[in-house]
mmCIF file of C-alpha atoms in Angstrom:
data_model
loop_
_atom_site.group_PDB
_atom_site.id
_atom_site.type_symbol
_atom_site.label_atom_id
_atom_site.label_comp_id
_atom_site.label_asym_id
_atom_site.label_seq_id
_atom_site.Cartn_x
_atom_site.Cartn_y
_atom_site.Cartn_z
ATOM 1 C CA MET W 1 -25.413 -0.182 138.366
ATOM 2 C CA ILE W 2 -27.940 2.478 137.474
ATOM 3 C CA ILE W 3 -27.726 3.683 133.871
ATOM 4 C CA ASN W 4 -29.515 6.807 132.637
ATOM 5 C CA ALA W 5 -31.400 7.126 129.345
ATOM 6 C CA SER W 6 -28.242 8.420 127.646
ATOM 7 C CA GLY W 7 -26.387 5.210 128.516
ATOM 8 C CA LEU W 8 -24.160 6.699 131.207
ATOM 9 C CA ALA W 9 -23.639 5.119 134.600
ATOM 10 C CA LYS W 10 -25.279 7.348 137.226
ATOM 11 C CA TYR W 11 -24.207 4.992 139.995
ATOM 12 C CA SER W 12 -22.238 1.789 140.280
ATOM 13 C CA LYS W 13 -20.980 -0.363 143.094
ATOM 14 C CA ILE W 14 -18.368 -2.948 142.208
ATOM 15 C CA PHE W 15 -17.528 -5.379 144.988
ATOM 16 C CA SER W 16 -14.479 -7.170 143.626
ATOM 17 C CA ASN W 17 -11.445 -5.457 142.094
ATOM 18 C CA PRO W 18 -13.207 -2.111 141.465
ATOM 19 C CA GLU W 19 -10.031 -0.589 140.022
ATOM 20 C CA LYS W 20 -10.183 -3.233 137.289
ATOM 21 C CA TYR W 21 -13.516 -2.003 135.856
ATOM 22 C CA ASN W 22 -14.569 1.138 134.022
ATOM 23 C CA ASP W 23 -18.217 1.689 134.942
ATOM 24 C CA GLN W 24 -18.858 4.053 132.017
ATOM 25 C CA LEU W 25 -17.482 1.512 129.552
ATOM 26 C CA ILE W 26 -19.659 -1.219 131.069
ATOM 27 C CA ALA W 27 -22.743 1.043 130.997
ATOM 28 C CA GLY W 28 -22.121 1.899 127.348
ATOM 29 C CA PHE W 29 -21.683 -1.764 126.457
ATOM 30 C CA LEU W 30 -24.900 -2.782 128.232
ATOM 31 C CA THR W 31 -26.784 0.078 126.578
ATOM 32 C CA ALA W 32 -25.493 -1.046 123.170
ATOM 33 C CA ILE W 33 -26.535 -4.658 123.822
ATOM 34 C CA ASN W 34 -29.994 -3.484 124.803
ATOM 35 C CA ALA W 35 -30.305 -1.284 121.709
ATOM 36 C CA PHE W 36 -29.200 -4.219 119.548
ATOM 37 C CA SER W 37 -31.809 -6.530 121.092
ATOM 38 C CA GLN W 38 -34.542 -3.921 120.594
ATOM 39 C CA GLU W 39 -33.570 -3.340 116.981
ATOM 40 C CA THR W 40 -33.025 -6.983 116.079
ATOM 41 C CA PHE W 41 -35.597 -8.859 118.132
ATOM 42 C CA GLY W 42 -38.100 -6.165 119.030
ATOM 43 C CA ALA W 43 -37.570 -6.813 122.720
ATOM 44 C CA LYS W 44 -38.406 -3.760 124.796
ATOM 45 C CA PHE W 45 -35.663 -4.399 127.331
ATOM 46 C CA LEU W 46 -33.409 -7.288 128.202
ATOM 47 C CA THR W 47 -34.243 -9.034 131.449
ATOM 48 C CA GLN W 48 -31.087 -11.100 131.840
ATOM 49 C CA ILE W 49 -27.836 -12.196 130.252
ATOM 50 C CA SER W 50 -25.857 -15.256 131.252
ATOM 51 C CA TYR W 51 -22.100 -15.402 130.720
ATOM 52 C CA LYS W 52 -19.970 -18.195 132.156
ATOM 53 C CA GLU W 53 -20.789 -18.328 135.871
ATOM 54 C CA PHE W 54 -22.229 -14.796 135.923
ATOM 55 C CA LEU W 55 -25.799 -13.685 135.459
ATOM 56 C CA LEU W 56 -26.788 -10.093 134.788
ATOM 57 C CA LEU W 57 -30.317 -9.092 135.788
ATOM 58 C CA PHE W 58 -31.889 -6.009 134.228
ATOM 59 C CA ASP W 59 -34.850 -3.928 135.311
ATOM 60 C CA THR W 60 -36.081 -0.385 134.784
ATOM 61 C CA ILE W 61 -37.441 2.554 136.713
ATOM 62 C CA GLU W 62 -38.732 5.220 134.361
ATOM 63 C CA ASP W 63 -36.031 5.562 131.667
ATOM 64 C CA PHE W 64 -33.268 4.290 133.944
ATOM 65 C CA LYS W 65 -31.838 0.799 133.765
ATOM 66 C CA LEU W 66 -30.890 -1.187 136.862
ATOM 67 C CA VAL W 67 -28.281 -3.889 136.343
ATOM 68 C CA TYR W 68 -27.144 -6.481 138.868
ATOM 69 C CA ALA W 69 -24.287 -8.815 137.931
ATOM 70 C CA PHE W 70 -23.702 -11.722 140.285
ATOM 71 C CA LYS W 71 -22.759 -15.359 140.800
ATOM 72 C CA GLY W 72 -25.075 -17.526 142.839
ATOM 73 C CA ASP W 73 -28.750 -18.096 143.498
ATOM 74 C CA GLN W 74 -30.869 -16.452 140.782
ATOM 75 C CA LYS W 75 -34.112 -16.452 142.785
ATOM 76 C CA LYS W 76 -32.423 -14.724 145.722
ATOM 77 C CA ALA W 77 -30.869 -12.174 143.356
ATOM 78 C CA GLU W 78 -34.250 -11.494 141.723
ATOM 79 C CA ARG W 79 -35.843 -10.892 145.152
ATOM 80 C CA THR W 80 -32.981 -8.593 146.130
ATOM 81 C CA MET W 81 -33.340 -6.631 142.898
ATOM 82 C CA GLN W 82 -37.112 -6.293 143.388
ATOM 83 C CA ASN W 83 -36.685 -5.136 147.002
ATOM 84 C CA LEU W 84 -34.101 -2.563 145.952
ATOM 85 C CA LYS W 85 -36.356 -1.353 143.141
ATOM 86 C CA ASN W 86 -39.288 -0.974 145.535
ATOM 87 C CA GLU W 87 -37.226 1.131 147.931
ATOM 88 C CA LEU W 88 -35.824 3.268 145.115
ATOM 89 C CA ARG W 89 -39.380 4.431 144.413
ATOM 90 C CA ASN W 90 -39.380 6.166 147.815
ATOM 91 C CA ASP W 91 -39.199 9.978 147.632
ATOM 92 C CA LYS W 92 -35.910 9.815 149.546
ATOM 93 C CA TYR W 93 -34.256 8.526 146.358
ATOM 94 C CA LYS W 94 -35.961 10.852 143.890
ATOM 95 C CA PHE W 95 -32.569 12.496 143.239
ATOM 96 C CA VAL W 96 -31.356 9.292 141.570
ATOM 97 C CA PHE W 97 -33.819 9.630 138.703
ATOM 98 C CA ILE W 98 -33.038 13.176 137.643
ATOM 99 C CA GLU W 99 -32.042 13.034 133.997
ATOM 100 C CA ASP W 100 -28.590 14.514 133.951
ATOM 101 C CA ASN W 101 -25.166 13.149 133.232
ATOM 102 C CA LYS W 102 -23.775 13.561 136.741
ATOM 103 C CA GLU W 103 -22.627 10.491 138.596
ATOM 104 C CA ILE W 104 -24.051 10.026 142.072
ATOM 105 C CA ASP W 105 -21.481 10.478 144.797
ATOM 106 C CA SER W 106 -20.549 7.360 146.774
ATOM 107 C CA ASN W 107 -21.373 9.253 150.007
ATOM 108 C CA SER W 108 -25.033 9.647 149.032
ATOM 109 C CA PRO W 109 -27.912 7.874 150.826
ATOM 110 C CA LEU W 110 -28.053 5.576 147.794
ATOM 111 C CA THR W 111 -24.839 3.871 148.921
ATOM 112 C CA GLU W 112 -26.429 3.072 152.277
ATOM 113 C CA LEU W 113 -29.359 1.493 150.466
ATOM 114 C CA VAL W 114 -27.117 -0.530 148.167
ATOM 115 C CA ASN W 115 -25.063 -1.732 151.125
ATOM 116 C CA LYS W 116 -28.277 -2.798 152.856
ATOM 117 C CA TYR W 117 -29.101 -5.240 150.052
ATOM 118 C CA PHE W 118 -25.711 -6.242 148.753
#
């Protein structure tokens, strides 16, 4: 998921039961958790949250938050997230980091990139 500075999901890709999840609700919840941690603990940005068998990894590009929720090998997931982040810095994906409240269409080149890594 890519969340803009306003806390809205610009892009999300859910691999299991996508009709079961509301990406805007999830983005708002994650934004609220991050704001709480900043206010309470002074942490600039969460790096991970563990819940049951799931781990959520967080990273940033500019004012945008990248979130990857998964089950499995944490080191592999961290490498995948870093590789994705490195490619997102390419000019080809500049459109992702325009500060607006429009969701990115699932037919965009971003989906190809996400499918490459996940």
